[in-house]
Amino acid sequence: MATESPARFSVREVETGEPGITLIELAGELDAHTAPDFEHFLERIVREEKRSKLILDFHNLEYISSAGLGVLMGLIEEVRAHSGDMKLAALPEKIFHVLDLLGFPVVFQIVPTVREAIQQFS
Amino acid sequence: MATESPARFSVREVETGEPGITLIELAGELDAHTAPDFEHFLERIVREEKRSKLILDFHNLEYISSAGLGVLMGLIEEVRAHSGDMKLAALPEKIFHVLDLLGFPVVFQIVPTVREAIQQFS
Amino acid sequence: MPKSRNASGHSATLSVPPEFGMLITLREFVRSESKRCGLSAAAIDQLSLAVDEAATNIIEHAVRGMPHAITCTCVIDDVGEALICTLDYESPMAFTPEATPKSDSIRARVGAMQRGGLGVYLVHTLVDSVEYSREGRRNRIVLTKRLNEP
Amino acid sequence: MPKSRNASGHSATLSVPPEFGMLITLREFVRSESKRCGLSAAAIDQLSLAVDEAATNIIEHAVRGMPHAITCTCVIDDVGEALICTLDYESPMAFTPEATPKSDSIRARVGAMQRGGLGVYLVHTLVDSVEYSREGRRNRIVLTKRLNEP
Ligand SMILES: Nc1ncnc2c1ncn2[C@@H]1O[C@H](COP(=O)(O)OP(=O)(O)O)[C@@H](O)[C@H]1O
Ligand SMILES: Nc1ncnc2c1ncn2[C@@H]1O[C@H](COP(=O)(O)OP(=O)(O)O)[C@@H](O)[C@H]1O
């Protein structure tokens, strides 16, 4: 059944010009339906391509449920094991609320802007 | 049952500073449920208060169905019989489309801005 | 007959009591389903207005005050080319408009400042096809909107 | 038992097949109904996330692949103070979480980078009350969200 909207969630890599830093832009709604796409995307970057300085740009993310948060949880240790990190940048307020409620700021670096996340890595 | 949202449709009079001209601002969604409110409001102005130079500001109107258009149809002749008019101003494009489809521009003066509607009356 | 398998299994169904206060719920449902199915913004506006007009008529002329819900489903057709939106309701009488109003007669009507009579015209104008059917005591109105406007 | 009259007559009911792809439809329905009922923007976000988490669990742990729809209704309670959102589904087994997770244990879990186990906590944290019940083969989860936050 062709009932998938192409636009409800997307994840893509964006050039930063900074070697070694990977910027990933999320957009739309990240729920149990779209989390597997997100997970495959991140797994390829972390496991196959062994990249470990990751910035996730949440600016255009409209929604996240625990299914999406689980993807972050599932890969953060691996990234850190390769001396890298996964920084979460530009969180819309309502998305920050959800992460905050669950204590994510203790584990994840949450950064106001992508620019600052890049500076922290450089 | 208290299932009414206060915010789904509103109609109110706005001061213009121009004596004899009545500016009415519509906002929200005008459908078969909210059309009676709109109709009572307009009837009071036209029948009880005998005002006849009316400008309807559509700028904040998000939706209109034929039930709302019926209200306009039901009072336009009366307004004109009192040497007045009912001008429709600042229509959002998607609302203009609906009126245009039905030939409303033949009957109603549709004016780009409230300011121009006021000038036409003055 | 509309393809009834489209109204089954894999789509969401909204059911609303026959009250005008539920039209907004119905429109929002059609908007969110047709967005999910990939309709353009203009097509979403057209389809949700068509469904509102059809449902307004169902409530006004067929079932207001009756206890039976109106149900609505939206699904993509089997070939992936159109969204099929079905309204289904119980009614003592069948309904099929005798003739679909023509653009000229609607414009003449509006030009003469006659109130009413715009709903059925809008339904038929805003979507690509409209089918009416009856099965037992239930009427069904099926609106089809192509995904790619011609 | 939840007041079952609230799930009847005067409210809209959405029914969706138990598929993750339907979560967005469910959220949009809860959003539009709770907006119509006058919930604040923040409360709408919280309730729709709570419903999503509860429904995700229903699909994941109870009914995925089964033919039965999950139904959802949202109504204002009799005194006009809260929105009652009910999820209802057929399942071979009852479900009531043994103990609601506490904030500390969730934070410890997250701090230890353990994946999962956040859904039930979110459901209970984001709304004012959660009731679980079973009637015949149907489970019901009733989420209550106050209209005026304390
Ligand atoms: N679902 C329906 N059931 C019964 N009669 C209907 C239905 N829809 C439309 N009608 C009939 O068709 C007529 C034309 O409808 P419409 O074009 O919407 O104009 P209006 O509702 O303003 O009369 C109605 O007056 C009514 O008699
Ligand atoms: N509706 C349900 N039916 C059956 N079991 C459920 C249901 N909801 C939750 N559970 C059980 O509760 C556990 C905790 O759920 P949750 O907090 O959402 O975390 P997760 O789903 O990540 O395990 C689940 O693993 C599952 O065993």
Coordinates of C-alpha atoms and ligand atoms in Angstrom, one line a residue:
Chain A
M1 CA 0.0 0.0 0.0
A2 CA 1.5 3.3 -1.0
T3 CA 0.4 5.2 2.1
E4 CA 3.8 6.5 3.1
S5 CA 4.3 10.2 2.9
P6 CA 7.8 11.0 1.7
A7 CA 7.9 14.1 3.9
R8 CA 7.0 12.9 7.4
F9 CA 10.6 12.2 8.5
S10 CA 14.0 12.7 6.9
V11 CA 17.6 12.4 8.0
R12 CA 20.5 13.5 5.8
E13 CA 24.1 14.5 6.1
V14 CA 25.1 18.2 5.6
E15 CA 28.5 19.4 4.6
T16 CA 30.3 21.4 7.3
G17 CA 33.6 22.1 5.7
E18 CA 35.2 20.8 8.9
P19 CA 37.2 17.6 8.2
G20 CA 36.3 14.8 10.6
I21 CA 33.0 16.3 11.8
T22 CA 29.7 14.8 10.6
L23 CA 26.6 17.0 10.7
I24 CA 23.3 15.1 10.5
E25 CA 20.1 17.0 10.0
L26 CA 16.8 15.6 11.2
A27 CA 13.4 16.9 10.0
G28 CA 9.8 15.9 10.7
E29 CA 8.4 13.4 13.1
L30 CA 10.6 10.7 14.7
D31 CA 8.4 7.9 16.1
A32 CA 8.3 4.1 16.2
H33 CA 7.5 4.1 12.5
T34 CA 10.4 6.3 11.4
A35 CA 13.0 5.4 14.1
P36 CA 14.2 2.4 12.0
D37 CA 15.2 4.7 9.1
F38 CA 17.0 6.9 11.5
E39 CA 18.8 3.9 13.1
H40 CA 19.9 2.5 9.8
F41 CA 21.3 5.8 8.8
L42 CA 23.2 6.3 12.0
E43 CA 24.5 2.7 12.1
R44 CA 26.0 3.1 8.6
I45 CA 27.8 6.2 9.7
V46 CA 29.0 4.8 13.1
R47 CA 29.6 1.1 12.3
E48 CA 30.5 1.0 8.6
E49 CA 32.1 4.4 8.1
K50 CA 33.5 4.5 11.6
R51 CA 32.8 8.2 12.0
S52 CA 32.7 9.4 15.5
K53 CA 32.4 13.2 15.8
L54 CA 28.7 13.5 15.2
I55 CA 26.4 16.5 15.5
L56 CA 22.7 16.0 15.2
D57 CA 20.9 19.1 14.1
F58 CA 17.4 19.0 15.7
H59 CA 16.3 22.4 14.4
N60 CA 13.7 21.0 12.0
L61 CA 12.6 18.1 14.1
E62 CA 9.0 18.5 15.0
Y63 CA 8.4 15.5 17.2
I64 CA 10.3 12.7 19.0
S65 CA 9.0 9.8 21.0
S66 CA 11.0 7.3 23.1
A67 CA 11.5 5.1 20.0
G68 CA 13.7 7.9 18.5
L69 CA 15.5 8.5 21.8
G70 CA 16.2 4.7 21.9
V71 CA 18.2 5.1 18.7
L72 CA 20.5 7.7 20.4
M73 CA 20.9 5.5 23.4
G74 CA 21.7 2.5 21.3
L75 CA 24.8 4.2 19.7
I76 CA 26.2 6.7 22.1
E77 CA 28.5 4.2 23.9
E78 CA 29.9 3.0 20.6
V79 CA 30.7 6.5 19.4
R80 CA 32.4 7.3 22.7
A81 CA 34.4 4.1 22.6
H82 CA 35.9 5.5 19.4
S83 CA 36.9 8.6 21.3
G84 CA 34.1 10.5 19.6
D85 CA 30.8 12.1 20.7
M86 CA 27.3 12.7 19.6
K87 CA 26.2 16.2 20.3
L88 CA 22.6 17.3 20.0
A89 CA 22.2 20.8 18.6
A90 CA 19.5 23.4 18.2
L91 CA 16.7 21.5 20.0
P92 CA 13.3 23.1 19.7
E93 CA 11.9 23.8 23.2
K94 CA 9.2 21.1 23.2
I95 CA 11.8 18.5 22.1
F96 CA 14.2 19.6 24.8
H97 CA 11.4 19.3 27.4
V98 CA 11.0 15.6 26.6
L99 CA 14.8 14.9 26.8
D100 CA 15.0 16.9 30.0
L101 CA 12.2 14.9 31.6
L102 CA 14.1 11.7 31.1
G103 CA 17.5 13.0 32.2
F104 CA 19.1 13.0 28.8
P105 CA 21.2 16.2 29.5
V106 CA 23.2 14.1 32.0
V107 CA 24.4 11.8 29.2
F108 CA 24.3 13.9 26.0
Q109 CA 26.0 17.2 25.3
I110 CA 23.1 19.5 24.3
V111 CA 24.3 22.5 22.5
P112 CA 22.3 25.6 21.5
T113 CA 23.6 25.9 17.9
V114 CA 25.4 23.8 15.3
R115 CA 28.1 26.4 15.2
E116 CA 28.9 25.9 18.9
A117 CA 28.9 22.1 18.5
I118 CA 31.4 22.4 15.7
Q119 CA 33.6 24.7 17.8
Q120 CA 33.5 22.2 20.7
F121 CA 34.8 19.5 18.4
S122 CA 37.5 21.6 16.8
Chain B
M1 CA -20.9 19.0 26.9
A2 CA -18.1 21.5 27.2
T3 CA -16.5 20.4 23.9
E4 CA -16.5 23.8 22.3
S5 CA -13.2 25.4 21.7
P6 CA -13.4 29.2 22.2
A7 CA -10.9 29.8 19.5
R8 CA -12.1 28.0 16.4
F9 CA -14.1 30.9 14.9
S10 CA -14.5 34.5 16.0
V11 CA -16.2 37.5 14.5
R12 CA -15.8 41.0 16.0
E13 CA -16.1 44.7 15.1
V14 CA -13.0 46.8 14.8
E15 CA -12.8 50.6 15.1
T16 CA -11.9 52.3 11.8
G17 CA -12.1 56.0 12.9
E18 CA -14.3 56.5 9.7
P19 CA -17.8 57.4 10.7
G20 CA -20.5 55.3 9.1
I21 CA -18.1 52.5 8.1
T22 CA -18.3 49.2 9.9
L23 CA -15.3 46.9 9.9
I24 CA -15.8 43.3 10.8
E25 CA -12.9 41.0 11.4
L26 CA -13.3 37.2 10.9
A27 CA -10.9 34.7 12.3
G28 CA -10.6 30.9 12.3
E29 CA -12.9 28.4 10.6
L30 CA -16.3 29.3 9.2
D31 CA -18.4 26.1 8.6
A32 CA -21.9 24.9 9.2
H33 CA -21.2 24.8 13.0
T34 CA -19.9 28.3 13.3
A35 CA -22.0 30.0 10.5
P36 CA -25.0 30.6 12.9
D37 CA -22.8 32.8 15.1
F38 CA -21.6 34.7 12.1
E39 CA -25.2 35.1 10.9
H40 CA -26.5 36.4 14.2
F41 CA -23.7 38.9 14.4
L42 CA -24.3 40.2 10.9
E43 CA -28.1 40.3 11.4
R44 CA -27.7 42.5 14.4
I45 CA -25.6 44.9 12.6
V46 CA -27.7 45.0 9.4
R47 CA -31.2 44.6 10.8
E48 CA -31.2 46.1 14.3
E49 CA -28.5 48.7 14.0
K50 CA -29.3 49.4 10.3
R51 CA -25.6 49.8 9.4
S52 CA -25.0 49.4 5.7
K53 CA -21.4 50.3 4.8
L54 CA -19.7 47.0 5.8
I55 CA -16.2 45.7 5.3
L56 CA -15.5 42.1 6.1
D57 CA -11.8 41.6 6.9
F58 CA -11.0 38.0 5.8
H59 CA -7.3 38.3 6.6
N60 CA -7.4 35.9 9.6
L61 CA -10.0 33.6 8.2
E62 CA -8.6 30.1 7.7
Y63 CA -11.5 28.3 6.2
I64 CA -14.9 28.8 4.7
S65 CA -17.5 26.4 3.4
S66 CA -20.8 27.1 1.6
A67 CA -22.5 27.5 5.0
G68 CA -20.5 30.6 5.6
L69 CA -21.0 31.9 2.0
G70 CA -24.7 31.4 2.5
V71 CA -24.6 34.0 5.3
L72 CA -23.1 36.6 2.9
M73 CA -25.7 35.7 0.3
G74 CA -28.5 36.0 2.8
L75 CA -27.7 39.6 3.7
I76 CA -26.2 41.3 0.6
E77 CA -29.5 42.3 -0.9
E78 CA -30.7 43.9 2.3
V79 CA -27.5 45.9 2.7
R80 CA -27.7 47.1 -0.9
A81 CA -31.4 48.0 -0.4
H82 CA -30.2 50.5 2.2
S83 CA -27.8 52.0 -0.3
G84 CA -24.9 50.3 1.3
D85 CA -22.6 47.5 0.4
M86 CA -20.7 44.6 1.9
K87 CA -17.1 44.6 0.7
L88 CA -14.8 41.5 1.2
A89 CA -11.3 42.5 2.0
A90 CA -7.9 40.8 2.4
L91 CA -8.9 37.3 1.3
P92 CA -6.3 34.6 1.8
E93 CA -5.6 33.0 -1.6
K94 CA -7.2 29.6 -0.8
I95 CA -10.4 31.4 0.4
F96 CA -10.5 33.5 -2.7
H97 CA -10.3 30.3 -4.8
V98 CA -13.5 29.0 -3.3
L99 CA -15.4 32.2 -3.8
D100 CA -14.0 32.5 -7.4
L101 CA -15.1 29.0 -8.2
L102 CA -18.7 29.9 -7.4
G103 CA -18.7 33.3 -9.2
F104 CA -18.8 35.4 -6.1
P105 CA -16.6 38.1 -7.6
V106 CA -19.6 39.0 -9.9
V107 CA -21.8 39.8 -6.9
F108 CA -19.4 40.9 -4.2
Q109 CA -16.7 43.7 -4.3
I110 CA -13.5 41.9 -3.4
V111 CA -10.8 44.3 -2.4
P112 CA -7.1 43.5 -1.7
T113 CA -6.9 45.5 1.6
V114 CA -9.1 46.9 4.2
R115 CA -7.5 50.4 3.5
E116 CA -8.7 50.3 -0.1
A117 CA -12.2 49.1 1.0
I118 CA -12.4 52.1 3.3
Q119 CA -11.2 54.5 0.5
Q120 CA -13.9 53.1 -1.8
F121 CA -16.6 53.9 0.8
S122 CA -15.3 57.4 1.6
Chain C
M1 CA -19.7 -0.1 -6.6
P2 CA -16.7 1.4 -5.0
K3 CA -13.9 -1.0 -4.2
S4 CA -14.8 -1.9 -0.7
R5 CA -11.5 -3.5 0.2
N6 CA -10.1 0.0 0.2
A7 CA -12.3 0.9 3.2
S8 CA -11.0 -2.1 5.3
G9 CA -7.9 -3.3 7.1
H10 CA -5.1 -1.0 6.4
S11 CA -6.6 2.4 6.8
A12 CA -7.7 4.5 9.7
T13 CA -11.4 5.1 10.2
L14 CA -12.9 8.1 11.9
S15 CA -16.4 7.9 13.2
V16 CA -18.3 11.0 14.3
P17 CA -21.8 11.6 15.6
P18 CA -23.9 13.5 13.1
E19 CA -23.4 17.0 14.5
F20 CA -22.0 20.1 12.8
G21 CA -19.6 20.5 15.7
M22 CA -17.8 17.4 14.4
L23 CA -17.1 18.8 11.0
I24 CA -13.8 20.3 12.2
T25 CA -12.7 16.9 13.5
L26 CA -13.6 15.4 10.1
R27 CA -11.7 18.0 8.2
E28 CA -8.6 17.6 10.4
F29 CA -8.8 13.8 9.9
V30 CA -9.0 14.2 6.1
R31 CA -6.2 16.8 6.1
S32 CA -3.9 14.6 8.2
E33 CA -4.6 11.4 6.2
S34 CA -4.3 13.1 2.8
K35 CA -1.1 14.8 3.9
R36 CA 0.2 11.4 5.1
C37 CA -0.7 10.0 1.7
G38 CA 1.2 12.7 -0.2
L39 CA -1.5 15.0 -1.5
S40 CA -0.4 18.5 -2.4
A41 CA -1.4 21.4 -0.1
A42 CA -3.9 22.6 -2.7
A43 CA -5.4 19.2 -3.1
I44 CA -5.7 18.8 0.6
D45 CA -7.7 22.0 0.9
Q46 CA -10.0 20.9 -2.0
L47 CA -10.6 17.4 -0.6
S48 CA -11.2 18.6 2.9
L49 CA -13.7 21.2 1.7
A50 CA -15.5 18.6 -0.5
V51 CA -15.7 16.2 2.5
D52 CA -17.0 19.0 4.7
E53 CA -19.7 19.9 2.1
A54 CA -20.8 16.3 1.7
A55 CA -20.9 15.7 5.4
T56 CA -22.7 18.9 6.1
N57 CA -25.4 17.7 3.7
I58 CA -25.5 14.3 5.3
I59 CA -26.0 15.9 8.7
E60 CA -28.5 18.5 7.4
H61 CA -30.6 16.5 5.0
A62 CA -30.2 12.9 6.2
V63 CA -29.2 12.0 9.7
R64 CA -29.2 15.0 12.1
G65 CA -30.4 13.9 15.5
M66 CA -30.1 10.2 14.7
P67 CA -27.8 8.1 16.9
H68 CA -25.7 6.7 14.1
A69 CA -22.2 7.8 13.4
I70 CA -20.9 8.9 10.1
T71 CA -17.6 7.1 9.2
C72 CA -14.8 8.3 7.1
T73 CA -11.8 6.5 5.6
C74 CA -9.0 7.7 3.3
V75 CA -6.8 5.3 1.4
I76 CA -4.6 5.3 -1.6
D77 CA -6.1 3.2 -4.5
D78 CA -4.4 0.0 -5.6
V79 CA -2.3 1.7 -8.3
G80 CA -1.1 4.5 -6.1
E81 CA -2.6 7.3 -8.3
A82 CA -5.5 8.6 -6.2
L83 CA -6.7 9.1 -2.7
I84 CA -10.1 7.5 -2.1
C85 CA -12.1 9.1 0.7
T86 CA -15.3 7.3 1.7
L87 CA -18.2 8.6 3.8
D88 CA -20.6 6.0 5.1
Y89 CA -23.8 6.5 7.1
E90 CA -27.0 4.9 8.0
S91 CA -30.1 6.5 6.6
P92 CA -33.7 5.5 5.9
M93 CA -33.4 6.8 2.3
A94 CA -31.0 6.5 -0.5
F95 CA -29.4 9.6 -2.0
T96 CA -28.0 10.3 -5.4
P97 CA -28.2 13.9 -6.8
E98 CA -30.4 13.8 -9.9
A99 CA -28.0 15.9 -12.0
T100 CA -24.8 17.4 -11.0
P101 CA -25.2 21.2 -11.1
K102 CA -23.3 22.9 -13.9
S103 CA -20.9 25.8 -13.5
D104 CA -23.2 28.1 -15.5
S105 CA -26.2 27.4 -13.4
I106 CA -24.3 27.9 -10.2
R107 CA -22.9 31.2 -11.4
A108 CA -26.4 32.3 -12.5
R109 CA -27.7 31.3 -9.1
V110 CA -25.0 33.2 -7.2
G111 CA -25.4 36.2 -9.6
A112 CA -29.1 36.3 -8.8
M113 CA -28.2 36.3 -5.1
Q114 CA -30.1 33.1 -4.3
R115 CA -28.9 31.5 -1.1
G116 CA -27.9 27.8 -0.9
G117 CA -27.6 25.1 -3.4
L118 CA -23.8 25.3 -3.6
G119 CA -22.7 22.2 -1.6
V120 CA -23.3 19.4 -4.1
Y121 CA -21.7 21.5 -6.9
L122 CA -18.6 22.1 -4.7
V123 CA -18.3 18.4 -3.9
H124 CA -18.3 17.5 -7.5
T125 CA -16.0 20.3 -8.6
L126 CA -13.3 19.9 -6.0
V127 CA -12.6 16.2 -6.5
D128 CA -12.0 14.0 -9.6
S129 CA -15.0 11.7 -9.1
V130 CA -17.9 11.1 -6.8
E131 CA -19.8 7.9 -6.5
Y132 CA -23.0 7.3 -4.6
S133 CA -24.1 3.8 -3.5
R134 CA -26.4 2.1 -1.0
E135 CA -26.1 -1.2 0.7
G136 CA -28.8 -2.3 3.1
R137 CA -29.6 0.8 5.2
R138 CA -26.2 2.4 4.6
N139 CA -25.3 5.1 2.0
R140 CA -21.8 5.6 0.8
I141 CA -20.3 8.6 -0.9
V142 CA -16.9 7.9 -2.4
L143 CA -14.7 10.9 -3.4
T144 CA -11.6 10.3 -5.5
K145 CA -8.8 12.8 -5.7
R146 CA -5.8 12.2 -8.0
L147 CA -2.4 12.5 -6.4
N148 CA -0.9 14.3 -9.4
E149 CA -3.1 17.0 -10.7
P150 CA -3.5 16.9 -14.5
Chain D
M1 CA -13.8 1.4 35.9
P2 CA -13.5 4.5 33.6
K3 CA -16.8 6.2 33.0
S4 CA -17.8 4.4 29.9
R5 CA -20.5 6.9 28.8
N6 CA -17.6 9.2 28.0
A7 CA -16.6 7.0 25.2
S8 CA -20.0 6.9 23.6
G9 CA -22.4 9.1 21.7
H10 CA -21.0 12.6 21.5
S11 CA -17.4 12.1 20.7
A12 CA -15.4 11.2 17.7
T13 CA -13.8 7.8 17.6
L14 CA -10.7 7.0 15.6
S15 CA -9.9 3.4 14.8
V16 CA -6.5 2.4 13.3
P17 CA -5.0 -0.9 12.4
P18 CA -2.2 -1.8 14.8
E19 CA 0.7 -0.6 12.7
F20 CA 3.4 2.0 13.6
G21 CA 2.6 3.8 10.4
M22 CA -0.7 4.8 12.0
L23 CA 0.8 6.5 15.0
I24 CA 1.0 9.8 13.2
T25 CA -2.7 9.5 12.4
L26 CA -3.4 8.8 16.0
R27 CA -1.4 11.8 17.2
E28 CA -3.0 14.1 14.7
F29 CA -6.4 13.0 15.9
V30 CA -5.5 13.5 19.6
R31 CA -4.0 16.9 18.7
S32 CA -7.1 18.1 16.8
E33 CA -9.6 16.8 19.4
S34 CA -7.7 18.2 22.4
K35 CA -7.3 21.5 20.6
R36 CA -11.0 21.6 19.9
C37 CA -11.6 20.8 23.6
G38 CA -9.5 23.7 24.7
L39 CA -6.3 22.1 25.9
S40 CA -3.2 24.4 26.0
A41 CA -0.5 23.9 23.4
A42 CA 1.9 22.4 25.9
A43 CA -0.8 20.1 27.2
I44 CA -1.6 19.0 23.6
D45 CA 2.0 18.1 23.1
Q46 CA 2.1 16.1 26.3
L47 CA -1.1 14.3 25.7
S48 CA -0.3 13.4 22.2
L49 CA 3.1 12.0 23.2
A50 CA 1.6 10.0 26.0
V51 CA -1.0 8.5 23.6
D52 CA 1.8 7.7 21.1
E53 CA 3.8 6.0 23.8
A54 CA 0.9 4.0 25.0
A55 CA -0.1 3.0 21.5
T56 CA 3.4 2.2 20.5
N57 CA 3.5 -0.3 23.4
I58 CA 0.1 -1.7 22.5
I59 CA 1.3 -2.4 19.0
E60 CA 4.8 -3.6 20.0
H61 CA 3.9 -5.8 23.0
A62 CA 0.2 -6.7 22.5
V63 CA -1.4 -6.7 19.1
R64 CA 1.0 -6.2 16.2
G65 CA 0.0 -8.3 13.2
M66 CA -3.4 -8.9 14.6
P67 CA -6.4 -7.9 12.6
H68 CA -8.1 -5.8 15.3
A69 CA -8.1 -2.1 15.3
I70 CA -7.1 0.1 18.2
T71 CA -9.7 2.7 18.9
C72 CA -9.2 6.1 20.4
T73 CA -11.7 8.7 21.8
C74 CA -11.2 12.1 23.4
V75 CA -13.9 13.7 25.5
I76 CA -14.3 16.3 28.2
D77 CA -15.3 14.8 31.5
D78 CA -18.7 15.6 33.0
V79 CA -17.5 18.5 35.1
G80 CA -15.6 20.2 32.3
E81 CA -12.2 20.0 34.0
A82 CA -10.3 17.3 32.1
L83 CA -9.9 15.7 28.8
I84 CA -10.3 11.9 28.9
C85 CA -8.5 10.0 26.2
T86 CA -9.3 6.3 25.9
L87 CA -7.4 3.7 24.0
D88 CA -9.3 0.4 23.6
Y89 CA -7.9 -2.8 21.9
E90 CA -8.6 -6.5 21.8
S91 CA -5.8 -8.6 23.2
P92 CA -5.5 -12.2 24.5
M93 CA -3.9 -10.9 27.7
A94 CA -4.6 -8.2 30.3
F95 CA -2.0 -5.5 30.9
T96 CA -1.3 -3.3 33.9
P97 CA 2.2 -2.2 34.6
E98 CA 3.3 -3.7 38.0
A99 CA 4.7 -0.5 39.3
T100 CA 4.9 2.9 37.7
P101 CA 8.6 3.7 37.1
K102 CA 9.9 6.5 39.3
S103 CA 11.8 9.5 38.0
D104 CA 15.0 8.4 39.9
S105 CA 15.1 5.0 38.4
I106 CA 14.5 6.4 34.9
R107 CA 17.3 8.9 35.3
A108 CA 19.6 6.1 36.6
R109 CA 18.7 4.0 33.6
V110 CA 19.3 6.8 31.2
G111 CA 22.5 7.7 33.0
A112 CA 23.7 4.1 32.6
M113 CA 22.9 4.4 28.9
Q114 CA 20.5 1.5 29.0
R115 CA 18.1 1.5 26.0
G116 CA 14.4 1.2 26.4
G117 CA 12.0 1.2 29.3
L118 CA 11.0 4.9 28.9
G119 CA 7.5 4.5 27.4
V120 CA 5.4 3.6 30.4
Y121 CA 7.2 6.3 32.5
L122 CA 6.4 8.9 29.9
V123 CA 2.8 7.9 29.7
H124 CA 2.4 8.3 33.5
T125 CA 4.4 11.5 33.7
L126 CA 2.8 13.4 30.9
V127 CA -0.8 13.1 32.0
D128 CA -2.6 13.5 35.3
S129 CA -3.9 10.0 35.7
V130 CA -3.7 6.6 33.9
E131 CA -6.2 3.8 34.4
Y132 CA -6.0 0.3 33.0
S133 CA -9.0 -2.0 32.8
R134 CA -10.1 -5.1 30.9
E135 CA -13.6 -6.1 29.8
G136 CA -14.0 -9.5 28.1
R137 CA -11.1 -9.6 25.6
R138 CA -10.7 -5.9 25.4
N139 CA -8.1 -3.8 27.3
R140 CA -8.7 -0.1 27.9
I141 CA -6.2 2.5 28.9
V142 CA -7.7 5.8 30.0
L143 CA -5.5 8.9 30.1
T144 CA -6.8 12.0 31.9
K145 CA -5.3 15.4 31.3
R146 CA -6.6 18.4 33.2
L147 CA -7.6 21.5 31.2
N148 CA -6.1 23.9 33.7
E149 CA -2.6 22.9 34.7
P150 CA -2.1 23.2 38.4
Ligands
LIG1 N1 -26.6 13.3 1.7 C1 -27.8 13.8 1.3 N2 -28.9 13.2 1.7 C2 -30.1 13.6 1.3 N3 -30.3 14.7 0.5 C3 -29.2 15.4 0.1 C4 -27.9 15.0 0.5 N4 -27.0 15.9 0.0 C5 -27.7 16.8 -0.7 N5 -29.0 16.5 -0.6 C6 -30.1 17.3 -1.3 O1 -29.5 18.0 -2.4 C7 -29.9 19.4 -2.3 C8 -28.8 20.3 -2.7 O2 -27.7 20.3 -1.8 P1 -26.7 21.5 -1.8 O3 -26.1 21.7 -3.2 O4 -25.6 21.1 -0.8 O5 -27.5 22.7 -1.4 P2 -28.2 23.0 0.0 O6 -27.8 22.1 1.0 O7 -27.9 24.4 0.3 O8 -29.7 22.9 -0.4 C9 -30.3 19.6 -0.8 O9 -31.2 20.6 -0.6 C10 -30.9 18.2 -0.4 O10 -32.2 18.2 -0.8
LIG2 N1 0.1 -2.4 26.2 C1 1.0 -3.3 26.7 N2 0.7 -4.6 26.6 C2 1.6 -5.5 27.1 N3 2.8 -5.2 27.7 C3 3.1 -3.9 27.7 C4 2.2 -2.9 27.3 N4 2.8 -1.7 27.5 C5 4.0 -2.0 28.1 N5 4.2 -3.3 28.3 C6 5.3 -4.0 28.9 O1 6.0 -3.0 29.8 C7 7.4 -2.9 29.4 C8 7.9 -1.5 29.6 O2 7.4 -0.7 28.6 P1 8.1 0.7 28.2 O3 8.3 1.4 29.4 O4 7.4 1.3 27.1 O5 9.5 0.2 27.6 P2 9.9 -0.7 26.3 O6 8.7 -0.7 25.5 O7 11.0 0.1 25.8 O8 10.3 -2.0 26.9 C9 7.5 -3.5 28.0 O9 8.7 -4.0 27.8 C10 6.4 -4.5 28.0 O10 6.8 -5.7 28.5

